[in-house]
Amino acid sequence: MRPGREMIDDPFAIQTDDISKHFGAVKAVRRLSISIPKRGLTSIVGPNGSGKSTLVNLLSGVLPLDGGMVVIEGAILKAVKAHENPAHGLTRTFQEVRLFDQVSVWDNIMVVLTKRGLFSALLERVKPAQRDRARRILETVGLWDKRDALAENLSYGQRKLLEIGRAMAMEANIYLFDEPFAGLFPEMVVKVKEIMNHMREQGDTIVFISHNMDIVRELSDHLIVLDSGSLLAEGEVDEVLSEPKVIKAYLGV
Amino acid sequence: MQPPADSQTRSAPNSRSPKALLAAAKTNVELWANLLIIGWALGFMLWKGVGFAIAIGTVFAIWAILTVSLNLVVGYTGLLSVGHVGFFGIGAYTVAILTSRAEYEQLRTEAIPTFGWPFFAALPVGVLLAGVIAVAVGVVFNRFRDDIYVLVSFGFAIISFNVFLNWRGLTRGAFGIHEIPRPAVGGWVLDGELEFLVFALAILGVIVLLSWLIVTSSFGRVLTAIREDEQAIAVFGYQTTHYKLAVWTISAMMAGLAGGLFAGWTSFVDPNSFILLESMLLVAIVILGGLATIWGSLLGAMAFVLLEEGMRFLPFLPAIHVGQARLVVLGILLVLLMVFRPQGLVGRYKL
């Protein structure tokens, strides 16, 4: 973390204070204040268009905040900059799988393992330690055999796993997974669950968006329910899911 | 375990599957392209003699420096710039002006300032000036992407051409600058064509080596990631604007170097050498040879020079039409290539 930045001692990995985001007249996120506890799995659920992905984009600096502020790992931020994510110990995946398509699987992982500075990157060649790390990650997500293939030639599930592998390579404290289970075969779902459980055991904070309530119930320690860009409920999974307004708004039963 | 970073070394999982056969056929296109162009060059040399080969060798070296450097920006980083010729011109004019000598310039109707620097003092200044202007231009260009990027770089090419044409107090406009001295070190002057060819090829060699070091470094890997998805790579902690500015500046400095070389070789520069069309040709050659491959750019430049020079000897084509005809042929080639082989002769990436 940068010296001179305003810091607070924070029991939460991420807090947002009144953050807003609008696209033209559409208010995707309206004065949203949530808290994501440190360590463990937090899931974000909500109907389509409720602002889940926008929230993740705001937290990772992909979209600029229109108002409010966030606290990530104790750093108080009025503007989140994407390139400062590693400094906050934060990384993410994208809902619509954004890999470096015409680049090999190997380089998709390697590119996040290397130095960030211009001149150090210019002088840096791949070192055995980086190779070992990339290899471990590719073996974990089961893509070691595909290392030379272009990312665009992978199947959807493999692409999803590669993206998760790329996030793992960041060795962050906070992982934001945008719909990691969507469109995956059952055996791949198991693999992703394993990865996330392993991260939890290591004491990382995992936030994921999902529409699959079974997985949410099974995995999460903490649940946030969004509706139309606002917070509907947050807290322990079972408590939240038994709240009448949640049942009415989201589960529709 | 050696992870291949290069496009040439892909392993076919099953050599009998149709996919592998298709891959093998594709490899053959590369092989044939290589054989054809190198064979053509050798055949030409045998037919027209060594003197001719030396002359077009220098043309090739200058074009190749331009295409290799442009490929860093267009092929590796995905910034489709048609403004490269501007930096080529800046390098050429800087050398022309700084080396201009009073004894020649006083004979002209329109006087320009004379400096009388030696070539090797003027060349680094040209390269640096191209770099400084590239930084200023690049800061603005970084705000744009994709089609708009093409348009603004188009604008840069037009502006630079008009500066060369209309800043007459410095460039003598359409008359051009004559009698640019050949490079000289001490008492040794590179006035022979062969000496100049060796010099130009040596510089090309340095440029190729530098480019290779850049694209195989971690920096180069980030460039390809920027090409594929700039926002995504930024999320992983990269200041993409810095990377784009850096590669843009490096590329522009290489183009400036080619310009200085060009001025020293022809002994004459005028704005017509730096028109937008030349930039378009450069982009076409880069795409033709293959995006994001240095060898492809070398091959493309060689094919282009052979084509251009070869057409001089077509019996049915009057010499004055060669300039126009090369564009027609290149245009047709480019269309055919985009239809049948969008990755270029030896490339792997598509635009």
XYZ file of C-alpha atoms in Angstrom:
604
model
C 0.000 0.000 0.000
C 1.222 3.446 -0.817
C 2.648 5.622 1.920
C 0.727 8.811 2.519
C -2.583 7.290 1.564
C -5.337 7.655 4.109
C -5.774 4.366 5.908
C -8.160 3.008 8.478
C -7.962 -0.137 10.541
C -10.661 -2.128 8.907
C -12.307 -5.433 9.768
C -13.707 -5.505 6.259
C -11.951 -6.327 3.020
C -14.139 -3.954 1.069
C -16.598 -1.304 2.146
C -18.505 1.014 -0.107
C -19.995 4.250 1.090
C -22.879 5.656 -0.930
C -21.394 4.737 -4.303
C -23.356 5.486 -7.444
C -22.998 4.750 -11.108
C -25.299 5.738 -13.883
C -25.216 5.145 -17.607
C -27.117 8.042 -19.092
C -30.507 7.954 -17.437
C -30.075 4.397 -16.166
C -28.978 4.245 -12.556
C -27.058 0.987 -12.389
C -25.899 1.500 -8.804
C -27.684 3.926 -6.488
C -26.075 5.126 -3.268
C -24.958 1.644 -2.395
C -23.261 0.941 0.914
C -22.113 -2.599 1.533
C -19.460 -4.286 3.607
C -17.591 -7.397 2.609
C -15.918 -9.098 5.538
C -12.282 -10.145 5.429
C -11.631 -13.792 4.612
C -14.218 -16.243 3.462
C -16.655 -16.321 0.606
C -19.159 -13.575 -0.013
C -21.657 -13.965 -2.792
C -23.583 -11.257 -4.554
C -26.943 -12.208 -5.974
C -29.742 -10.269 -7.586
C -31.865 -10.269 -10.683
C -30.427 -9.300 -14.074
C -29.700 -5.591 -14.212
C -29.481 -5.237 -10.462
C -25.970 -3.806 -10.639
C -23.866 -6.810 -9.627
C -21.391 -6.618 -12.471
C -21.355 -2.835 -12.305
C -20.423 -3.099 -8.634
C -17.504 -5.398 -9.461
C -16.443 -3.059 -12.271
C -16.514 -0.116 -9.874
C -14.499 -1.962 -7.237
C -11.833 -2.967 -9.776
C -11.582 0.435 -11.424
C -12.898 -0.708 -14.792
C -15.637 1.917 -14.486
C -15.136 5.249 -12.715
C -17.257 6.044 -9.670
C -19.915 8.705 -10.133
C -20.161 9.310 -6.406
C -19.289 7.957 -3.005
C -16.141 6.200 -1.969
C -14.799 2.776 -1.289
C -12.431 1.349 1.282
C -10.355 -1.553 0.009
C -8.102 -3.286 2.521
C -8.101 -0.160 4.632
C -7.273 2.285 1.837
C -9.850 5.019 1.429
C -10.444 5.724 -2.242
C -12.560 8.368 -3.943
C -11.447 7.051 -7.334
C -10.446 3.465 -7.970
C -7.765 3.104 -10.623
C -7.571 -0.197 -12.460
C -3.779 -0.297 -12.536
C -3.646 0.062 -8.737
C -5.548 -3.170 -8.145
C -2.418 -5.182 -7.339
C -1.445 -2.531 -4.785
C -4.817 -3.104 -3.121
C -4.275 -6.842 -3.350
C -7.346 -7.146 -5.532
C -7.964 -9.049 -8.719
C -10.965 -10.197 -10.701
C -12.480 -12.155 -13.550
C -14.983 -10.862 -16.069
C -18.529 -11.981 -16.698
C -17.945 -12.146 -20.448
C -14.508 -13.886 -20.160
C -11.912 -11.383 -21.276
C -8.745 -13.236 -22.173
C -5.969 -12.142 -24.484
C -7.457 -14.105 -27.335
C -4.723 -14.253 -29.941
C -2.098 -14.992 -27.324
C -1.094 -18.447 -26.106
C -2.566 -19.890 -22.922
C 0.931 -19.821 -21.481
C 1.398 -16.117 -22.140
C -2.066 -15.331 -20.798
C -0.780 -16.484 -17.407
C 2.784 -15.256 -17.819
C 1.729 -11.704 -18.623
C 0.450 -11.123 -15.096
C 3.517 -12.689 -13.467
C 6.013 -10.190 -14.814
C 7.235 -6.794 -13.662
C 4.993 -3.754 -14.016
C 7.544 -0.990 -14.531
C 8.358 -0.014 -18.113
C 12.109 -0.307 -17.941
C 12.223 -3.362 -15.721
C 9.764 -5.056 -18.090
C 11.893 -4.145 -21.092
C 14.907 -5.814 -19.537
C 13.088 -8.791 -18.063
C 13.200 -12.235 -19.647
C 11.191 -15.108 -18.235
C 12.848 -16.648 -15.187
C 12.592 -20.274 -14.032
C 10.663 -19.233 -10.918
C 8.004 -17.564 -13.071
C 7.864 -20.639 -15.292
C 7.289 -22.872 -12.314
C 4.510 -20.632 -11.068
C 2.807 -20.515 -14.448
C 3.123 -24.279 -14.699
C 1.607 -24.828 -11.250
C -1.326 -22.594 -12.105
C -1.953 -24.219 -15.471
C -1.841 -27.634 -13.837
C -4.282 -26.512 -11.167
C -6.823 -25.347 -13.739
C -6.096 -28.349 -15.961
C -4.773 -26.451 -18.962
C -1.134 -27.507 -18.902
C -1.587 -29.613 -22.041
C -3.138 -26.640 -23.804
C -0.365 -24.206 -22.944
C 0.652 -23.568 -26.552
C -2.866 -23.138 -27.911
C -4.234 -19.688 -28.533
C -6.721 -18.661 -25.879
C -9.357 -18.075 -28.546
C -9.232 -21.757 -29.513
C -10.207 -23.017 -26.070
C -13.702 -24.172 -25.206
C -15.899 -21.872 -23.151
C -15.285 -23.769 -19.948
C -11.545 -23.831 -20.522
C -11.559 -20.100 -21.169
C -13.401 -19.555 -17.922
C -10.841 -21.680 -16.067
C -7.949 -19.891 -17.727
C -9.366 -16.599 -16.586
C -9.622 -17.916 -13.037
C -6.036 -19.157 -13.384
C -4.956 -15.702 -14.447
C -6.585 -14.262 -11.334
C -4.879 -16.924 -9.187
C -1.534 -15.921 -10.671
C -1.984 -12.481 -9.138
C -1.782 -13.999 -5.624
C -4.178 -11.359 -4.397
C -5.967 -11.024 -1.062
C -9.304 -10.215 -2.620
C -10.730 -12.102 -5.583
C -13.790 -10.811 -7.381
C -15.323 -13.517 -9.562
C -18.054 -12.373 -11.897
C -20.278 -15.410 -12.499
C -17.511 -18.015 -12.267
C -19.965 -20.917 -12.552
C -22.101 -19.731 -15.447
C -22.073 -22.130 -18.378
C -19.667 -24.642 -16.814
C -19.962 -28.418 -16.961
C -20.496 -30.070 -13.569
C -16.923 -31.369 -13.350
C -15.600 -27.880 -14.017
C -17.949 -26.463 -11.398
C -16.374 -28.877 -8.935
C -12.918 -27.691 -9.944
C -13.799 -24.023 -9.498
C -15.369 -24.789 -6.125
C -12.172 -26.547 -5.104
C -10.111 -23.558 -6.151
C -12.332 -21.167 -4.234
C -12.336 -23.353 -1.140
C -8.569 -23.537 -1.300
C -8.401 -19.756 -1.463
C -10.668 -19.542 1.563
C -8.402 -21.907 3.490
C -5.484 -19.626 2.683
C -7.367 -16.757 4.323
C -8.244 -14.881 1.147
C -11.387 -12.902 0.555
C -13.487 -14.239 -2.286
C -16.459 -12.382 -3.701
C -18.485 -14.039 -6.403
C -21.598 -13.320 -8.373
C -23.842 -16.239 -9.104
C -27.358 -17.078 -10.152
C -27.103 -20.613 -8.892
C -28.665 -20.546 -5.430
C -27.519 -24.075 -4.617
C -23.910 -23.088 -5.066
C -24.483 -19.859 -3.175
C -25.991 -21.759 -0.237
C -23.266 -24.357 -0.309
C -20.257 -22.055 -0.562
C -20.930 -18.636 0.871
C -20.315 -17.385 4.336
C -21.884 -14.022 3.620
C -24.553 -12.937 1.176
C -25.374 -9.622 -0.449
C -28.633 -9.246 -2.348
C -28.948 -6.371 -4.782
C -32.056 -5.144 -6.493
C -32.182 -2.278 -9.008
C -28.786 -1.026 -7.938
C -29.656 -0.862 -4.246
C -28.967 -3.134 -1.346
C -31.876 -5.404 -0.519
C -30.260 -7.429 2.218
C -26.886 -8.542 3.498
C -25.678 -10.904 6.180
C -25.472 -14.601 6.948
C -26.663 -16.706 4.054
C -29.508 -18.539 5.714
C -30.799 -15.424 7.473
C -30.807 -13.393 4.295
C -32.442 -16.078 2.234
C -35.257 -16.422 4.722
C -36.079 -12.724 4.714
C -39.503 -12.204 3.127
C -38.415 -9.294 0.925
C -35.586 -11.352 -0.526
C -37.884 -14.246 -1.216
C -40.361 -11.899 -2.825
C -37.973 -9.858 -4.908
C -35.474 -12.390 -6.071
C -36.528 -15.940 -5.547
C -40.033 -15.204 -6.699
C -41.716 -17.831 -4.538
C 10.396 -27.456 -20.665
C 10.681 -24.512 -22.975
C 7.416 -22.694 -23.556
C 7.387 -21.473 -27.135
C 6.878 -17.750 -27.386
C 7.225 -17.850 -31.123
C 4.573 -18.515 -33.707
C 6.663 -20.952 -35.671
C 7.027 -23.581 -32.998
C 3.596 -24.995 -32.459
C 3.301 -28.667 -31.781
C 0.710 -30.623 -33.714
C -1.043 -32.921 -31.245
C -1.957 -35.558 -33.810
C -0.213 -35.545 -37.151
C -2.916 -37.653 -38.849
C -5.965 -35.606 -37.946
C -7.390 -33.292 -40.640
C -6.642 -30.341 -38.412
C -2.967 -31.241 -38.269
C -2.871 -31.713 -42.028
C -4.444 -28.312 -42.484
C -1.896 -26.861 -40.090
C 0.848 -28.503 -42.137
C -0.586 -26.955 -45.305
C -0.556 -23.582 -43.617
C 3.056 -24.054 -42.657
C 3.684 -24.724 -46.306
C 2.276 -21.345 -47.272
C 4.890 -19.811 -45.016
C 7.556 -21.997 -46.501
C 6.506 -21.159 -50.048
C 6.317 -17.456 -49.293
C 9.843 -17.584 -47.912
C 11.182 -19.615 -50.808
C 9.460 -17.496 -53.425
C 10.640 -14.161 -52.120
C 14.188 -15.187 -51.298
C 14.426 -17.089 -54.580
C 13.095 -14.099 -56.443
C 15.689 -11.881 -54.802
C 18.498 -14.253 -55.701
C 17.212 -14.682 -59.259
C 17.003 -10.959 -59.708
C 20.535 -10.570 -58.476
C 21.816 -13.120 -60.961
C 19.833 -11.590 -63.802
C 20.578 -7.920 -63.257
C 23.971 -8.187 -61.699
C 25.457 -7.320 -58.358
C 25.363 -3.552 -58.877
C 21.612 -3.592 -59.195
C 21.287 -5.836 -56.176
C 23.364 -3.385 -54.154
C 21.129 -0.482 -55.129
C 17.865 -2.229 -54.285
C 19.452 -3.713 -51.197
C 19.705 -0.238 -49.697
C 16.106 0.540 -50.624
C 15.134 -2.709 -48.949
C 17.094 -1.875 -45.802
C 15.357 1.488 -45.423
C 11.888 0.061 -46.060
C 12.602 -2.832 -43.735
C 13.577 -0.514 -40.863
C 10.269 1.263 -41.398
C 8.151 -1.884 -41.569
C 9.839 -3.603 -38.639
C 9.412 -0.496 -36.497
C 5.823 0.035 -37.621
C 5.021 -3.572 -36.815
C 5.886 -2.889 -33.171
C 3.006 -0.420 -33.095
C 0.533 -1.962 -35.552
C 1.194 -5.668 -35.155
C 2.271 -6.071 -31.565
C 0.360 -3.288 -29.842
C -2.623 -3.165 -32.185
C -2.487 0.583 -32.781
C -3.238 1.008 -36.471
C -1.099 4.045 -37.231
C -0.885 5.497 -40.725
C 1.280 8.367 -39.503
C 4.605 6.557 -39.529
C 5.854 8.463 -42.557
C 5.765 11.667 -40.506
C 8.621 10.424 -38.315
C 10.456 9.126 -41.359
C 10.248 12.663 -42.765
C 11.296 14.286 -39.505
C 14.429 12.151 -39.437
C 15.186 12.841 -43.090
C 14.630 16.580 -42.891
C 16.577 16.936 -39.661
C 19.594 15.304 -41.263
C 19.110 17.291 -44.483
C 18.900 20.619 -42.709
C 21.637 20.026 -40.156
C 24.089 18.817 -42.782
C 23.244 21.565 -45.299
C 26.365 23.428 -46.381
C 26.639 27.128 -47.170
C 28.588 26.582 -50.377
C 25.607 24.842 -51.949
C 22.786 26.671 -50.299
C 23.925 30.127 -51.379
C 23.435 29.085 -54.982
C 19.711 28.578 -54.399
C 16.997 31.118 -54.868
C 15.472 30.524 -51.471
C 18.044 30.423 -48.718
C 17.614 28.095 -45.763
C 19.753 28.143 -42.666
C 22.955 26.165 -43.081
C 24.597 24.222 -40.296
C 27.190 22.109 -42.025
C 27.116 19.342 -39.428
C 28.598 15.990 -40.289
C 26.077 13.239 -41.029
C 26.842 11.262 -37.919
C 26.201 14.261 -35.702
C 22.919 15.067 -37.428
C 21.576 11.497 -37.403
C 21.193 11.156 -33.605
C 19.541 14.579 -33.480
C 17.035 13.426 -36.095
C 16.312 10.295 -34.103
C 15.898 12.274 -30.881
C 13.686 14.878 -32.528
C 11.457 12.126 -33.911
C 11.295 10.723 -30.379
C 10.439 14.067 -28.770
C 7.690 14.752 -31.294
C 6.453 11.176 -30.886
C 6.062 11.719 -27.135
C 4.051 14.902 -27.688
C 1.898 13.317 -30.389
C 1.579 10.027 -28.511
C 0.196 11.676 -25.382
C -2.669 12.971 -27.518
C -3.043 9.754 -29.505
C -3.325 7.688 -26.324
C -6.783 9.128 -25.836
C -8.022 7.351 -28.936
C -8.359 3.795 -30.112
C -9.407 1.698 -33.093
C -10.932 3.589 -36.026
C -10.489 6.980 -34.433
C -6.833 6.150 -33.919
C -6.462 5.547 -37.642
C -8.041 8.914 -38.328
C -5.859 10.905 -35.954
C -2.708 9.221 -37.243
C -3.948 10.042 -40.736
C -4.134 13.639 -39.556
C -0.567 13.479 -38.273
C 0.694 12.271 -41.658
C -1.104 15.129 -43.403
C 0.114 17.745 -40.951
C 3.717 16.599 -41.145
C 3.600 16.578 -44.948
C 2.236 20.102 -44.970
C 4.910 21.273 -42.580
C 7.586 19.857 -44.900
C 5.898 21.486 -47.858
C 5.083 24.887 -46.415
C 7.752 25.722 -43.843
C 9.825 27.029 -46.673
C 12.274 28.961 -44.536
C 13.466 25.648 -43.132
C 12.714 22.999 -45.748
C 12.593 25.028 -48.956
C 9.180 23.518 -49.594
C 8.601 21.706 -52.846
C 12.118 22.443 -54.116
C 13.550 20.129 -51.547
C 17.036 20.091 -50.086
C 19.874 18.985 -52.349
C 23.472 17.961 -51.919
C 23.085 16.210 -48.606
C 26.548 14.844 -47.885
C 27.169 11.126 -47.702
C 27.978 9.783 -44.250
C 31.652 10.126 -43.389
C 33.751 8.982 -40.455
C 37.021 10.851 -40.225
C 38.394 10.770 -43.742
C 36.424 7.691 -44.767
C 33.345 8.619 -46.794
C 30.587 6.127 -47.505
C 30.229 7.317 -51.070
C 30.241 3.901 -52.686
C 26.937 2.073 -53.048
C 28.368 -1.065 -51.510
C 29.688 0.758 -48.464
C 26.338 2.384 -47.976
C 24.537 -0.931 -48.348
C 26.716 -2.497 -45.654
C 26.080 0.504 -43.418
C 22.309 0.374 -44.018
C 22.149 -3.370 -43.459
C 24.148 -2.979 -40.259
C 21.632 -0.443 -38.990
C 18.788 -2.726 -40.067
C 20.472 -5.504 -38.128
C 20.588 -3.367 -34.999
C 16.924 -2.416 -35.420
C 15.897 -6.044 -35.887
C 17.884 -7.074 -32.833
C 16.388 -4.277 -30.729
C 12.875 -5.126 -31.906
C 13.452 -8.777 -31.170
C 14.673 -7.955 -27.670
C 11.617 -5.780 -27.123
C 9.012 -8.252 -28.336
C 10.502 -11.214 -26.501
C 10.762 -9.322 -23.221
C 8.026 -9.007 -20.622
C 7.341 -5.595 -22.140
C 6.540 -7.206 -25.470
C 4.144 -9.649 -23.883
C 2.276 -6.762 -22.302
C 2.056 -5.082 -25.709
C 0.254 -8.082 -27.182
C -2.069 -8.114 -24.188
C -2.830 -4.432 -24.819
C -3.638 -5.319 -28.409
C -6.045 -8.028 -27.305
C -7.794 -6.249 -24.443
C -6.358 -3.063 -23.050
C -8.863 -2.691 -20.239
C -8.332 -6.252 -19.052
C -4.555 -5.947 -18.827
C -4.899 -2.639 -16.977
C -6.855 -4.470 -14.274
C -3.719 -6.511 -13.586
C -1.678 -3.489 -12.681
C -0.287 -2.216 -15.955
C -0.310 1.463 -16.876
C -1.219 0.770 -20.468
C -0.878 4.397 -21.559
C 2.778 4.334 -20.532
C 3.393 1.155 -22.470
C 1.684 2.508 -25.570
C 3.595 5.760 -25.373
C 6.895 3.931 -24.921
C 6.494 1.615 -27.887
C 5.144 4.424 -30.026
C 8.191 6.545 -29.232
C 10.655 3.713 -29.824
C 9.006 2.975 -33.149
C 9.027 6.636 -34.168
C 12.728 6.933 -33.322
C 13.455 3.930 -35.507
C 11.501 5.590 -38.329
C 13.500 8.767 -37.762
C 16.675 6.727 -38.096
C 15.410 5.304 -41.387
C 14.680 8.863 -42.513
C 18.194 10.029 -41.729
C 19.573 7.069 -43.602
C 17.316 7.843 -46.550
C 18.487 11.467 -46.655
C 22.110 10.385 -46.553
C 21.557 7.853 -49.305
C 19.576 9.864 -51.843
C 21.368 13.160 -51.071
C 18.054 14.831 -51.743
C 14.800 15.157 -49.836
C 11.557 16.763 -50.870
C 8.053 16.494 -49.402
C 6.941 13.990 -52.030
C 8.855 11.233 -50.308
C 6.747 11.685 -47.185
C 3.200 11.650 -48.446
C 0.409 9.789 -46.714
C 0.476 7.190 -49.453
C 3.896 5.979 -48.317
C 2.429 5.407 -44.872
C -0.426 3.442 -46.370
C 2.089 1.345 -48.270
C 3.973 0.700 -45.051
C 0.837 -0.476 -43.282
C -0.019 -2.637 -46.294
C 3.428 -4.237 -46.267
C 3.227 -4.894 -42.541
C -0.137 -6.603 -42.961
C 1.070 -8.433 -46.060
C 4.140 -9.778 -44.330
C 2.258 -10.641 -41.175
C 1.291 -8.742 -38.053
C 3.423 -9.229 -34.985
C 6.265 -10.990 -36.751
C 9.588 -9.331 -37.403
C 10.527 -11.814 -40.086
C 7.230 -11.123 -41.833
C 8.019 -7.425 -41.973
C 11.443 -8.139 -43.460
C 9.895 -10.489 -45.982
C 7.125 -8.024 -46.792
C 9.590 -5.205 -47.333
C 11.678 -7.416 -49.580
C 8.645 -8.545 -51.585
C 7.571 -4.940 -52.004
C 10.972 -3.736 -53.182
C 11.277 -6.665 -55.585
C 7.820 -5.988 -56.914
C 8.482 -2.301 -57.371
C 11.861 -2.777 -58.985
C 10.767 -5.827 -60.946
C 7.968 -3.912 -62.574
C 10.470 -1.585 -64.167
C 11.426 -4.434 -66.440
C 7.972 -5.351 -67.606
C 8.131 -4.712 -71.358
C 4.527 -3.536 -71.672
C 4.731 -1.091 -68.788
C 6.196 2.340 -69.546
C 8.602 3.447 -66.852
C 6.560 6.499 -65.912
C 3.619 4.307 -64.879
C 5.599 2.045 -62.598
C 4.912 4.270 -59.604
C 1.162 3.998 -60.047
C 1.174 0.377 -61.130
C 2.939 -0.775 -57.969
C 0.010 0.558 -55.968
C -2.484 -1.320 -58.104
C -0.550 -4.540 -57.756
C -0.047 -4.058 -54.037
C -3.727 -3.284 -53.625
C -4.762 -6.433 -55.459
C -2.267 -8.500 -53.472
C -3.586 -7.098 -50.236
C -7.203 -7.872 -51.104
C -6.299 -11.418 -52.145
C -4.297 -11.902 -49.003
C -7.052 -10.600 -46.740
C -9.485 -13.025 -48.356
C -7.292 -16.115 -48.370
C -4.752 -15.496 -45.658
C -5.757 -12.768 -43.215
C -2.731 -13.406 -41.013
C -0.331 -12.351 -43.772
C 2.444 -14.341 -45.401
C 4.122 -15.655 -42.283
C 1.992 -14.202 -39.499
C -0.220 -15.761 -36.910
C -2.390 -12.844 -35.848
C -5.350 -11.329 -37.582
C -6.175 -7.665 -37.562
